PDB file of C-alpha atoms in Angstrom:
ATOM      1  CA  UNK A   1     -35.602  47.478 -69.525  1.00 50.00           C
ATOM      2  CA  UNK A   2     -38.468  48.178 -67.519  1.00 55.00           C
ATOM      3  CA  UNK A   3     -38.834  50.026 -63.760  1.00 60.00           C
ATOM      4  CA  UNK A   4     -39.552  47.396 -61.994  1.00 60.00           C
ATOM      5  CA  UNK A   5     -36.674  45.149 -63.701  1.00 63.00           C
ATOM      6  CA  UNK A   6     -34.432  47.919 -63.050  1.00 60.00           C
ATOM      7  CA  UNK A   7     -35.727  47.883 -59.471  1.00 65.00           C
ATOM      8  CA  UNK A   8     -35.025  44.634 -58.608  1.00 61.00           C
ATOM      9  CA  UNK A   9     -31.945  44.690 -60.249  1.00 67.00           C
ATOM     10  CA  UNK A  10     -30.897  47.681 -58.342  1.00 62.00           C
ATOM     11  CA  UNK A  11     -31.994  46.178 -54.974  1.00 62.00           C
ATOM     12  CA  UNK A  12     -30.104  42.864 -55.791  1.00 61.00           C
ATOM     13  CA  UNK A  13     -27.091  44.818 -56.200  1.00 64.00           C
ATOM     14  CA  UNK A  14     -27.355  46.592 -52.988  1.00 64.00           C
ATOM     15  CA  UNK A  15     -27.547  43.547 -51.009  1.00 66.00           C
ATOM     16  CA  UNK A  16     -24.121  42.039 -52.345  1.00 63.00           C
ATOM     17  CA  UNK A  17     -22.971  45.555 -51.741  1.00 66.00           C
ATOM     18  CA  UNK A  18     -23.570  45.319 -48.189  1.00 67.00           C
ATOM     19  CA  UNK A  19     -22.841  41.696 -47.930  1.00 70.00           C
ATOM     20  CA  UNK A  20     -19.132  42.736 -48.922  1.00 62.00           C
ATOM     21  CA  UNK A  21     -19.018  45.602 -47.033  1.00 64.00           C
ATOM     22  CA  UNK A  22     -20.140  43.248 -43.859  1.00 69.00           C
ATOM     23  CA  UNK A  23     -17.754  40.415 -45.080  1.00 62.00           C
ATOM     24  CA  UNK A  24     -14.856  42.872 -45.416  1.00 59.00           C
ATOM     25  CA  UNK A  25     -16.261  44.375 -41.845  1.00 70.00           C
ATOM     26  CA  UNK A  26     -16.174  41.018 -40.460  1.00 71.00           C
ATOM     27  CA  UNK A  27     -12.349  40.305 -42.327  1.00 67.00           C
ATOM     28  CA  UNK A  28     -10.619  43.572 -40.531  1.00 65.00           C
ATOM     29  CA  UNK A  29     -12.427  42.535 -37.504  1.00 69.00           C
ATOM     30  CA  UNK A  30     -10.814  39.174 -37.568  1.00 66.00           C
ATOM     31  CA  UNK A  31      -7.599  40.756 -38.363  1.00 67.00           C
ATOM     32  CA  UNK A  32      -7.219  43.408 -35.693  1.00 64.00           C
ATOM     33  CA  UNK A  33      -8.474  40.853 -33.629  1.00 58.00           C
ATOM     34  CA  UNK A  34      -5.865  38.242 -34.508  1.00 60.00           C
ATOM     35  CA  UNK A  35      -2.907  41.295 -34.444  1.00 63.00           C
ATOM     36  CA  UNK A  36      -4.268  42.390 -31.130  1.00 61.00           C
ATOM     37  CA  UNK A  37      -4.597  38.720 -29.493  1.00 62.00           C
ATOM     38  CA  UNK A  38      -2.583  36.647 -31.551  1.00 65.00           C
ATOM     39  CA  UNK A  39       0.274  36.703 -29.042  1.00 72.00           C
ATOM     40  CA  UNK A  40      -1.850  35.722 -26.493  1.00 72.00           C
ATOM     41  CA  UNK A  41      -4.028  32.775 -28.972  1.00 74.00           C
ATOM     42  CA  UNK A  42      -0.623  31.465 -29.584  1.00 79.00           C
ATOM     43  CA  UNK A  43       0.259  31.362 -25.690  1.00 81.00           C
ATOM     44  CA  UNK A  44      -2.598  29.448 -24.899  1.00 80.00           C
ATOM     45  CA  UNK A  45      -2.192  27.249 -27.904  1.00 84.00           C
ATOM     46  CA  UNK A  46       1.380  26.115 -26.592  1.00 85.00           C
ATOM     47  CA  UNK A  47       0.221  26.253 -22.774  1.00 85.00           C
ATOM     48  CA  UNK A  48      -2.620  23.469 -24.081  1.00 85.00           C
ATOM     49  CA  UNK A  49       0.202  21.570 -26.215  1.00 89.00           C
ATOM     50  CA  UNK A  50       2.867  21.558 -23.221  1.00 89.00           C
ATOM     51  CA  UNK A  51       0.113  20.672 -20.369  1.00 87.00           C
ATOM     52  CA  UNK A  52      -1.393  17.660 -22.462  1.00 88.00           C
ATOM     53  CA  UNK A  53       2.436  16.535 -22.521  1.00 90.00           C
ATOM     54  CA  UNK A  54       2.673  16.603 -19.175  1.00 90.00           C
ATOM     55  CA  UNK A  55      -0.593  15.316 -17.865  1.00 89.00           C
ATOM     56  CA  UNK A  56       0.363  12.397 -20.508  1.00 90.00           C
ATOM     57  CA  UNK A  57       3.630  11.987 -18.804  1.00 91.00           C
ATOM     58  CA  UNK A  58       2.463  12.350 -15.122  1.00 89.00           C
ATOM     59  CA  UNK A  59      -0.558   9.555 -16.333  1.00 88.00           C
ATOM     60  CA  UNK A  60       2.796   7.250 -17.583  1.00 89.00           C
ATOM     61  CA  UNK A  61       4.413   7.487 -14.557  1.00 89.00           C
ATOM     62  CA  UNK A  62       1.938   6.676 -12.447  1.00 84.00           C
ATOM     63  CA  UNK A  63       1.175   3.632 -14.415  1.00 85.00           C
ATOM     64  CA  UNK A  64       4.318   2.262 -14.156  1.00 86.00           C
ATOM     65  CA  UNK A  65       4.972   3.019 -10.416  1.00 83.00           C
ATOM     66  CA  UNK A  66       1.661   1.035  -9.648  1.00 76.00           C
ATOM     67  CA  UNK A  67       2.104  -1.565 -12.114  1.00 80.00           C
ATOM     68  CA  UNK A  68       5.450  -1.849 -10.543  1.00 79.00           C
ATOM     69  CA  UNK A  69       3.689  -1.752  -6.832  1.00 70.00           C
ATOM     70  CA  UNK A  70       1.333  -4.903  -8.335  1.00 69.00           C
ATOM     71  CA  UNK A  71      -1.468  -2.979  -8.032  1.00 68.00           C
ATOM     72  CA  UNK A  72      -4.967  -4.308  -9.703  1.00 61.00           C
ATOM     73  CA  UNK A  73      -5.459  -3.304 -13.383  1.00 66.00           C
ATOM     74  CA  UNK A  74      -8.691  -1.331 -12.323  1.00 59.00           C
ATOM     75  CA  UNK A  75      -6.958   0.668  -9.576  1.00 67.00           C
ATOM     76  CA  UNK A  76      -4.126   1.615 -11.962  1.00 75.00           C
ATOM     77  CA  UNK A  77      -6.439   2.620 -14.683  1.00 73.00           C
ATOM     78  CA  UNK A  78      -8.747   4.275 -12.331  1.00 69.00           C
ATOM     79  CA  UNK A  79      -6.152   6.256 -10.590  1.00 77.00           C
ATOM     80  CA  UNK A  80      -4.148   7.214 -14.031  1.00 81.00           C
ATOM     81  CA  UNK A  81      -7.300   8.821 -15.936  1.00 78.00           C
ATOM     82  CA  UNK A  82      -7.934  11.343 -12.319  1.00 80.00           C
ATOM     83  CA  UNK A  83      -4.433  11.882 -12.481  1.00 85.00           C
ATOM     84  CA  UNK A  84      -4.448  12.752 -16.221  1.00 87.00           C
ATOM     85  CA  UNK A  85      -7.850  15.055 -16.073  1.00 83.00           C
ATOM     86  CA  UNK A  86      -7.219  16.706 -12.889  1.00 85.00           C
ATOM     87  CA  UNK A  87      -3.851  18.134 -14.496  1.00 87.00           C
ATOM     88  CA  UNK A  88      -5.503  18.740 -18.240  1.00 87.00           C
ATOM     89  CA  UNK A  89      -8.426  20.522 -16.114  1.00 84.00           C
ATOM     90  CA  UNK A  90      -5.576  23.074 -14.709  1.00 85.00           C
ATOM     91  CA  UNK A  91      -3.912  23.400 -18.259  1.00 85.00           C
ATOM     92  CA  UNK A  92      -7.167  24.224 -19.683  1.00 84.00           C
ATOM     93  CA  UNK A  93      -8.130  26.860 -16.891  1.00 81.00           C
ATOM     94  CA  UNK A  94      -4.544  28.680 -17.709  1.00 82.00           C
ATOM     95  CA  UNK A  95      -5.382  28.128 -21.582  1.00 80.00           C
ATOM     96  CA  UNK A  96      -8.512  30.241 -21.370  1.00 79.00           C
ATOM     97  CA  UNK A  97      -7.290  32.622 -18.409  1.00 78.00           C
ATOM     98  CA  UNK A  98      -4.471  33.649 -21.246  1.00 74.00           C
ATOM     99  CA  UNK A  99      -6.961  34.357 -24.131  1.00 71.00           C
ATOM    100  CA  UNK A 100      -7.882  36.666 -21.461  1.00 70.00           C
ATOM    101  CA  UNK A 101     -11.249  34.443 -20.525  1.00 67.00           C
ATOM    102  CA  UNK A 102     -11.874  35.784 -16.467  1.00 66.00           C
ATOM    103  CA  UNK A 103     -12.063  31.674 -14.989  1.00 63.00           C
ATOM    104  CA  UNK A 104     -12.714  33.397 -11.504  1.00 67.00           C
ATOM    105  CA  UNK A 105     -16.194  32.234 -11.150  1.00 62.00           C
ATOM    106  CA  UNK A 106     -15.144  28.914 -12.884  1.00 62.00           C
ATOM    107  CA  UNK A 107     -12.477  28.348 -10.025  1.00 65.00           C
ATOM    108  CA  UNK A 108     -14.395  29.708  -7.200  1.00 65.00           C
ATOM    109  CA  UNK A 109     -17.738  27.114  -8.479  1.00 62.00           C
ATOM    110  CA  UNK A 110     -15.546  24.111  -8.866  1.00 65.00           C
ATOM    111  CA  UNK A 111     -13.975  25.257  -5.114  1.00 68.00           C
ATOM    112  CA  UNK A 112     -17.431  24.713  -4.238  1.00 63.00           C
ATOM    113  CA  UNK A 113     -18.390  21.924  -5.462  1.00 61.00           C
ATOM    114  CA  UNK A 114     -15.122  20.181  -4.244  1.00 64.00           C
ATOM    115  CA  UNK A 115     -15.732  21.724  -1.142  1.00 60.00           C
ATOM    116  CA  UNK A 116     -19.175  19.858  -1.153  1.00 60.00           C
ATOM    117  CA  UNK A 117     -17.796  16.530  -2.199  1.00 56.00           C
ATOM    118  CA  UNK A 118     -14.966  16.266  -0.050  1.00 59.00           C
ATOM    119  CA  UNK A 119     -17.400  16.426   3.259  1.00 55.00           C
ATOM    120  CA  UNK A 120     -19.731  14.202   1.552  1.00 52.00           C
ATOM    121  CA  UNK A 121     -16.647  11.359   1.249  1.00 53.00           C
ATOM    122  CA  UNK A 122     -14.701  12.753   3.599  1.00 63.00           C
ATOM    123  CA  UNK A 123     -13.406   9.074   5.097  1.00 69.00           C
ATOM    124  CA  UNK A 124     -13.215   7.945   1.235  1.00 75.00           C
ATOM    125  CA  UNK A 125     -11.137  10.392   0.320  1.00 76.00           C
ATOM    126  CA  UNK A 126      -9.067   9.950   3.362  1.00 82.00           C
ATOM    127  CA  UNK A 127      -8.915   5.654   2.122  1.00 84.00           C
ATOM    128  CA  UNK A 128      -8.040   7.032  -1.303  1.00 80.00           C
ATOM    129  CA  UNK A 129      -5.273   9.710  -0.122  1.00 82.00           C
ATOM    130  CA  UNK A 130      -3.421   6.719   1.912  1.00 85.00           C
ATOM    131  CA  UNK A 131      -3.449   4.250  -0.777  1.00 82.00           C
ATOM    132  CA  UNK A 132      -1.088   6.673  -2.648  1.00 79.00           C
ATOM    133  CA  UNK A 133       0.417   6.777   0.477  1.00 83.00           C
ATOM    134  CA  UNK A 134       0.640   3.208   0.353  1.00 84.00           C
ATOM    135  CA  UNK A 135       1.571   2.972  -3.136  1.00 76.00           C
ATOM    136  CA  UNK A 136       4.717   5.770  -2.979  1.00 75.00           C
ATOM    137  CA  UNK A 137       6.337   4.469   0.136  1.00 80.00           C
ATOM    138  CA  UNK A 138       5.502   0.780  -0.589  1.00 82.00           C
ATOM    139  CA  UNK A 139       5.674  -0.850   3.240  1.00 88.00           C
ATOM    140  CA  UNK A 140       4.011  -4.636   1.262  1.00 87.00           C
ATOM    141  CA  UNK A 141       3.353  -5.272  -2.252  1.00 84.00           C
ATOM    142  CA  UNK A 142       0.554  -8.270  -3.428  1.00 83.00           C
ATOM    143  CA  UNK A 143       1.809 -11.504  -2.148  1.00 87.00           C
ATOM    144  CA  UNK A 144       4.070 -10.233   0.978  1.00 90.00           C
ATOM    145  CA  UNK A 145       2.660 -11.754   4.003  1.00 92.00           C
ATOM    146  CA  UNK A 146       1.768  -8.903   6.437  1.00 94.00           C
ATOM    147  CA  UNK A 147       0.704  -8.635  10.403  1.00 94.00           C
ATOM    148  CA  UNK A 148      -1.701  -5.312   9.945  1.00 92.00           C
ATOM    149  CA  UNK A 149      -3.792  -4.333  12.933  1.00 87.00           C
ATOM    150  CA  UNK A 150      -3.951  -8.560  14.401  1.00 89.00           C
ATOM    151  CA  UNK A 151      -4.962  -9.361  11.072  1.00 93.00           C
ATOM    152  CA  UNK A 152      -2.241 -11.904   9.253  1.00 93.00           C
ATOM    153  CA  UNK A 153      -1.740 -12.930   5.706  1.00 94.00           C
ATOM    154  CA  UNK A 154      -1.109 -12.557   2.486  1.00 93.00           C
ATOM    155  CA  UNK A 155      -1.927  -9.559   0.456  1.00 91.00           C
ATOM    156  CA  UNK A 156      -4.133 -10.155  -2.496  1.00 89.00           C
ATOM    157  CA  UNK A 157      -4.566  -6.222  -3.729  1.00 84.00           C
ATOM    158  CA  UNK A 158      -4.394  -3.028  -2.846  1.00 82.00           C
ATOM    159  CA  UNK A 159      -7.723  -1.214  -3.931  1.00 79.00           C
ATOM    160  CA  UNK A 160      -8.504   2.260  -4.349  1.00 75.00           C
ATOM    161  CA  UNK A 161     -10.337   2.803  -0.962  1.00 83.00           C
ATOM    162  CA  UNK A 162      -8.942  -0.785   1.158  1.00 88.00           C
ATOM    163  CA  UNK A 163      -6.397  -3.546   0.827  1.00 90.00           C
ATOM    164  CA  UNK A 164      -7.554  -7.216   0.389  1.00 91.00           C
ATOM    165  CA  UNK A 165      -5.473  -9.801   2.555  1.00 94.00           C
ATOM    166  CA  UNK A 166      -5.956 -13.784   2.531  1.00 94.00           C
ATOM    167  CA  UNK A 167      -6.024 -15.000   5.828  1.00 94.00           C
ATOM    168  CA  UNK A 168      -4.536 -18.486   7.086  1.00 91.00           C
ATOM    169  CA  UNK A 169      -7.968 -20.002   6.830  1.00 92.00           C
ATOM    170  CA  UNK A 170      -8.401 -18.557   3.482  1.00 93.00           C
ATOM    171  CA  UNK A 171     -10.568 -15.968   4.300  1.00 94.00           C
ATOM    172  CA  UNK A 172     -10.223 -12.161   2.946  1.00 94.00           C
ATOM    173  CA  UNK A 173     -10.468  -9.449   4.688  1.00 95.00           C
ATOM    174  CA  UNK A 174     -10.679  -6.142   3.875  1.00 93.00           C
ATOM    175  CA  UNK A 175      -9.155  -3.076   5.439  1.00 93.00           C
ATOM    176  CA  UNK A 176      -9.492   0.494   5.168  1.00 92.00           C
ATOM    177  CA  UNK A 177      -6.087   1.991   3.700  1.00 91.00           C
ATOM    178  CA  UNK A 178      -6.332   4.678   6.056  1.00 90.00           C
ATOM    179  CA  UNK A 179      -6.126   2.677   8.904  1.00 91.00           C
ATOM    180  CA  UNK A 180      -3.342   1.041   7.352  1.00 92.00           C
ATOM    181  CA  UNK A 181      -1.704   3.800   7.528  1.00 90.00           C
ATOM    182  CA  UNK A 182      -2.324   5.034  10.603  1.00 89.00           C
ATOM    183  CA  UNK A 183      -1.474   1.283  12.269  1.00 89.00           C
ATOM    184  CA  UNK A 184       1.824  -0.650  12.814  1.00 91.00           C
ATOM    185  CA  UNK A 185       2.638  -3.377  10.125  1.00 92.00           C
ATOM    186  CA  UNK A 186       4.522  -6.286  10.234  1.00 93.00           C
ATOM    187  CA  UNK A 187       5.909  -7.148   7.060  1.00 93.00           C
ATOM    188  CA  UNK A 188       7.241 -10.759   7.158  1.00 90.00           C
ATOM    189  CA  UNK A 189       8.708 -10.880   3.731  1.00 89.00           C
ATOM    190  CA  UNK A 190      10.277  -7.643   3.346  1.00 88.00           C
ATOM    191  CA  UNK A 191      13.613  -9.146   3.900  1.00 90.00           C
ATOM    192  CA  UNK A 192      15.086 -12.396   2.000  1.00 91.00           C
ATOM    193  CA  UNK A 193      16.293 -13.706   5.274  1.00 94.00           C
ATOM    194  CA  UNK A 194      14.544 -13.908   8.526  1.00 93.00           C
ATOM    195  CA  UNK A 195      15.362 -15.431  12.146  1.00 95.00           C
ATOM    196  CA  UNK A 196      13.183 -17.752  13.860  1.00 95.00           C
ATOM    197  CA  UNK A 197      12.826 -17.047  17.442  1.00 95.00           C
ATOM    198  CA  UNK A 198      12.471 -20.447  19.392  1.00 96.00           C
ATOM    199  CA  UNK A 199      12.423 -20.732  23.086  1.00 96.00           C
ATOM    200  CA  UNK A 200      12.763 -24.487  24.557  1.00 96.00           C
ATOM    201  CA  UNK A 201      11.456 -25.024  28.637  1.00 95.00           C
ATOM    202  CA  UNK A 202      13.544 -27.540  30.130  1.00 95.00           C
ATOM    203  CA  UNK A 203      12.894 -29.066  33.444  1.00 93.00           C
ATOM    204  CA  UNK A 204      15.267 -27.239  36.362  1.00 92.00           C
ATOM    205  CA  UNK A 205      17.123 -30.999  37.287  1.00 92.00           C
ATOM    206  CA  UNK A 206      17.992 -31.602  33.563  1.00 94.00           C
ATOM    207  CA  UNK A 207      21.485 -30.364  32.447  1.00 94.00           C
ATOM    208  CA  UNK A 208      20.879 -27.204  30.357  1.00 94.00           C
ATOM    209  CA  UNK A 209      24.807 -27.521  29.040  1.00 95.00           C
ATOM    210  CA  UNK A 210      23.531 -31.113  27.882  1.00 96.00           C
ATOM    211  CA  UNK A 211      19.725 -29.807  26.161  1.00 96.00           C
ATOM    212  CA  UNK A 212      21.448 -26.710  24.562  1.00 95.00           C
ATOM    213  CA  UNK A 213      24.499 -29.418  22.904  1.00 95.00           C
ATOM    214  CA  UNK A 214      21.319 -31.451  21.412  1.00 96.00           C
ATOM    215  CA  UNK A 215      19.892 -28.119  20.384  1.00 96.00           C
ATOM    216  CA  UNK A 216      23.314 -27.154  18.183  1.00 95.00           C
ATOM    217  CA  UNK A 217      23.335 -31.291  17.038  1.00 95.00           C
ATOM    218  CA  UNK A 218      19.692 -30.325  15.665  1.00 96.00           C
ATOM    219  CA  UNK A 219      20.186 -26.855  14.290  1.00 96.00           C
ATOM    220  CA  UNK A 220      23.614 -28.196  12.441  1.00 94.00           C
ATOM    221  CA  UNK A 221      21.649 -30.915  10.664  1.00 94.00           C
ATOM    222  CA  UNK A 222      19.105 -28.968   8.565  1.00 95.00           C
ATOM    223  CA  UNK A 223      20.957 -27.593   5.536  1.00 95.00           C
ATOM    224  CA  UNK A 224      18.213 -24.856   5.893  1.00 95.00           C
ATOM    225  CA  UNK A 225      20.100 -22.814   8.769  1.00 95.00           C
ATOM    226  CA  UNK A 226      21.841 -20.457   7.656  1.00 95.00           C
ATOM    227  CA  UNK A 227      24.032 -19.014  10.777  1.00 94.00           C
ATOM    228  CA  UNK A 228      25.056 -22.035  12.552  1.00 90.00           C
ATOM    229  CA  UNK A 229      28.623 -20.918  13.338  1.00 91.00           C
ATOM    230  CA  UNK A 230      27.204 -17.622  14.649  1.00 93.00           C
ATOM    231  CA  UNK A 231      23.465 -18.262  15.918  1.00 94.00           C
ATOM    232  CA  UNK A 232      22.732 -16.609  19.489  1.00 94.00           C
ATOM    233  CA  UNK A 233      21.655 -20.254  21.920  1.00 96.00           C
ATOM    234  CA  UNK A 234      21.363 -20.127  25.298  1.00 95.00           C
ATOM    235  CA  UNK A 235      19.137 -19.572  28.629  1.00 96.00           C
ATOM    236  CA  UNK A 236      17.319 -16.776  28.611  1.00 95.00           C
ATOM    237  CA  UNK A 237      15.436 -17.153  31.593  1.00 94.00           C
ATOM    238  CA  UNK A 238      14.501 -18.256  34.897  1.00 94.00           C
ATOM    239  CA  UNK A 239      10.771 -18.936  34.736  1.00 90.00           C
ATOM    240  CA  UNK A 240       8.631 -20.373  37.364  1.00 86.00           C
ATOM    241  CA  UNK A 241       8.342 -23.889  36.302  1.00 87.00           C
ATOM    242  CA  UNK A 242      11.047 -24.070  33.850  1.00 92.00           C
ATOM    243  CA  UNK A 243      14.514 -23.140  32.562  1.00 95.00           C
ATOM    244  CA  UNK A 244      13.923 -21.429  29.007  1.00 95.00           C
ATOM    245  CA  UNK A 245      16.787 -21.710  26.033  1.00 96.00           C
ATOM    246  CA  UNK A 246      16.535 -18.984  23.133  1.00 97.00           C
ATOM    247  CA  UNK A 247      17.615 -19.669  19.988  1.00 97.00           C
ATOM    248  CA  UNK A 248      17.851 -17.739  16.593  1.00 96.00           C
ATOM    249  CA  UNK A 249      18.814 -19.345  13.605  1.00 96.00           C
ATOM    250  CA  UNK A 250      18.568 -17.504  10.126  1.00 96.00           C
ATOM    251  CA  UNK A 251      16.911 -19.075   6.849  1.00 96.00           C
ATOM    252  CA  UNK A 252      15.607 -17.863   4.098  1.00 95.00           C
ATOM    253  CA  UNK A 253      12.297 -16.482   4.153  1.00 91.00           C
ATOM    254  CA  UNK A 254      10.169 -19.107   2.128  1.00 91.00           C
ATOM    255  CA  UNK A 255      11.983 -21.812   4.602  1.00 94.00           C
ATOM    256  CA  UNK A 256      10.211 -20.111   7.689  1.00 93.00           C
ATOM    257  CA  UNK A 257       6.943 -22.254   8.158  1.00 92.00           C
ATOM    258  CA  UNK A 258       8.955 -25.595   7.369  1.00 95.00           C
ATOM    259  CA  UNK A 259      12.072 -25.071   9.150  1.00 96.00           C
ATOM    260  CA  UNK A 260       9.699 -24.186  12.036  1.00 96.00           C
ATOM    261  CA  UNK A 261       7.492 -27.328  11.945  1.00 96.00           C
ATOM    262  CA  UNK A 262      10.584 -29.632  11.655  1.00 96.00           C
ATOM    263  CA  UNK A 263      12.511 -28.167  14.124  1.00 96.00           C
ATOM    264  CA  UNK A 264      10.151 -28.545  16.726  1.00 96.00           C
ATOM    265  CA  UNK A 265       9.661 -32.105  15.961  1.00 96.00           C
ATOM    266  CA  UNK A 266      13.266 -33.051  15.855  1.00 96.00           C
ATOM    267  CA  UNK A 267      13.501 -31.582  19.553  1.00 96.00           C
ATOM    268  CA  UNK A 268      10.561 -33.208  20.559  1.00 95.00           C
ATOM    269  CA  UNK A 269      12.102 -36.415  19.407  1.00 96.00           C
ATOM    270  CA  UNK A 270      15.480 -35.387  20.553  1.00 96.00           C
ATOM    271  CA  UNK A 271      15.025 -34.186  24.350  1.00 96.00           C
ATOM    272  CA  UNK A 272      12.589 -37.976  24.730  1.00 94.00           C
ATOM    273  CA  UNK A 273      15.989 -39.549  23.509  1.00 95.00           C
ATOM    274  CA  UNK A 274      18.299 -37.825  25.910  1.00 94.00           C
ATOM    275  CA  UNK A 275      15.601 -38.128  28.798  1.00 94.00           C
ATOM    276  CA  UNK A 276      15.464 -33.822  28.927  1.00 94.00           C
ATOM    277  CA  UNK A 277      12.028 -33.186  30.276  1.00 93.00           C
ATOM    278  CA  UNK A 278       9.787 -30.472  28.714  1.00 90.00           C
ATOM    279  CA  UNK A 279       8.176 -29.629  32.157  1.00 88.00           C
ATOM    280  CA  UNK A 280       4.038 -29.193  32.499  1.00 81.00           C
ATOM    281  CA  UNK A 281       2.847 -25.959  34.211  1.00 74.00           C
ATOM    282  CA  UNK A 282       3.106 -26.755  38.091  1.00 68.00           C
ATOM    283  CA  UNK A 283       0.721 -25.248  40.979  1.00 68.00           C
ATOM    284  CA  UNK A 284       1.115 -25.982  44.212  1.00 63.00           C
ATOM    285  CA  UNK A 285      -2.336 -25.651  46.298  1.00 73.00           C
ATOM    286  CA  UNK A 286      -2.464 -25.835  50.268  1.00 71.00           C
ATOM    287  CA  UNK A 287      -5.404 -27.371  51.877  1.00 77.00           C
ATOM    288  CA  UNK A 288      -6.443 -26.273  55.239  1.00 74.00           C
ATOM    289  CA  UNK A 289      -8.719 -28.374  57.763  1.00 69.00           C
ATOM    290  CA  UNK A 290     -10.963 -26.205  59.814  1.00 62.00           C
ATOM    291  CA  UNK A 291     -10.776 -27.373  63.120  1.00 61.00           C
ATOM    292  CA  UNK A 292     -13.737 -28.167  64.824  1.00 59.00           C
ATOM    293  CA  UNK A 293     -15.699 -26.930  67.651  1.00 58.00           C
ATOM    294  CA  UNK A 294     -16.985 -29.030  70.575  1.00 57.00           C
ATOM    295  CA  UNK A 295     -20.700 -29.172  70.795  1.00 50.00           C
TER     296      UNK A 295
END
């Protein structure tokens, strides 16, 4: 063999020498490292496993406690995935702060940027926050039909940021949940059984013992009424033109609107039959002549 065979041969060896002795280097590095940390790498490992469980869990819940609400498909997807990120977002921050990670200057630079968003959609935010507000206490659901702020109808969806409602006319509007919120709401179909509140003027020479006997005739004939042996009839006022009759009888609520339309009718019919006048709005006006002066 040669020198310079003997050379390279030499110099070959010295390289896998040193690339074991870096391996093996590399090998007790990994193992102290794993016997130092490996209580702490298997920590953050189960904190990771456990969080994603819950996130998952929190994300399920929140589905069905929207789906039951009848909230849109988008919303309830929308609303699910922040849910489920914002929580995996903390379980990753505690995941990394175990393997001993500082997350410090991660949590002060999201603070910021949060910071910085939440001014920039302040009233946003605020829509968003009382939708969940909306959506945990439940004060309508789609399809009740609702008195919010003047505006009446039925509610078509509630949104991430408003809720739609169908008007009368069939017009939608849209209003801001936090106004929602912060307004009184009339819920008409919140209970299965509602009373109609009718007031009848009769004319102060008919017999109001006679008009409120037609009234019970008219109230006992409609199958609809649910409290006729217990419904509050009977003058509730003195007003200027007129003596006024309240009555209250109970139906269902999806008899409301019809029971309404055909119970005014049948008096209408009923008081012309029995000669009880519905009086008109009276004013009486004095005239005074100016007297005149003698040329």
């Amino acid at each position: 063999m040669n020198t310079s065979t003997a050379t390279a041969t030499a110099a070959v060896a010295q390289d896998v020498k040193e690339q074991v002795a870096q391996g093996v280097t590399m090998l007790d590095r990994i193992t102290n490292l794993l016997i130092d940390r490996g209580p702490d790498i298997l920590f953050a490992i189960v904190i990771f496993i456990i969080g994603r469980y819950i996130a998952k869990l929190l994300k399920n819940i929140a589905v069905r406690m929207m789906t039951h609400a009848n909230y849109d498909h988008t919303v309830i997807t929308f609303v699910s995935q922040i849910i489920y990120y914002a929580v995996m977002a903390l379980v990753v921050l505690s995941a990394v702060n175990k393997l001993g990670v500082p997350t410090t200057s991660f949590i002060a630079v999201f603070g910021a940027f949060g910071l910085a968003v939440g001014l920039a959609l302040q009233n946003n935010l605020s829509n968003f926050a009382s939708g969940l507000l909306i959506l945990i206490f439940k004060p309508f659901k789609a399809g009740d039909w609702v008195n919010i702020g003047g505006v009446e109808g039925s509610i078509k969806a509630i949104q991430v940021l408003n809720t739609a409602i169908i008007t009368k006319d069939n017009k939608t509007v849209f209003i801001p949940n936090s106004l929602i919120t912060s307004s009184q709401v009339t819920n008409s179909s919140y209970l299965d059984e509602r009373f109609i509140p009718f007031l009848f003027d009769i004319s102060y020479n008919n017999d109001h013992h006679k008009a409120i006997s037609v009234l019970k005739d008219i109230f006992a004939k409609d199958p609809r009424i649910l409290n006729n042996d217990t419904m509050e009839i009977g003058i509730k006022e003195f007003a200027d033109n007129s003596v006024r009759i309240a009555a209250y009888p109970k139906v269902r609520r999806q008899d409301v609107i019809p029971t309404t339309y055909d119970i005014m009718s049948a008096v209408k019919d009923a008081f012309d039959a029995n000669g009880i006048e519905i009086p008109y709005p009276q004013r009486v006006v004095y005239v005074q002549k100016a007297e005149q002066k003698d040329n």
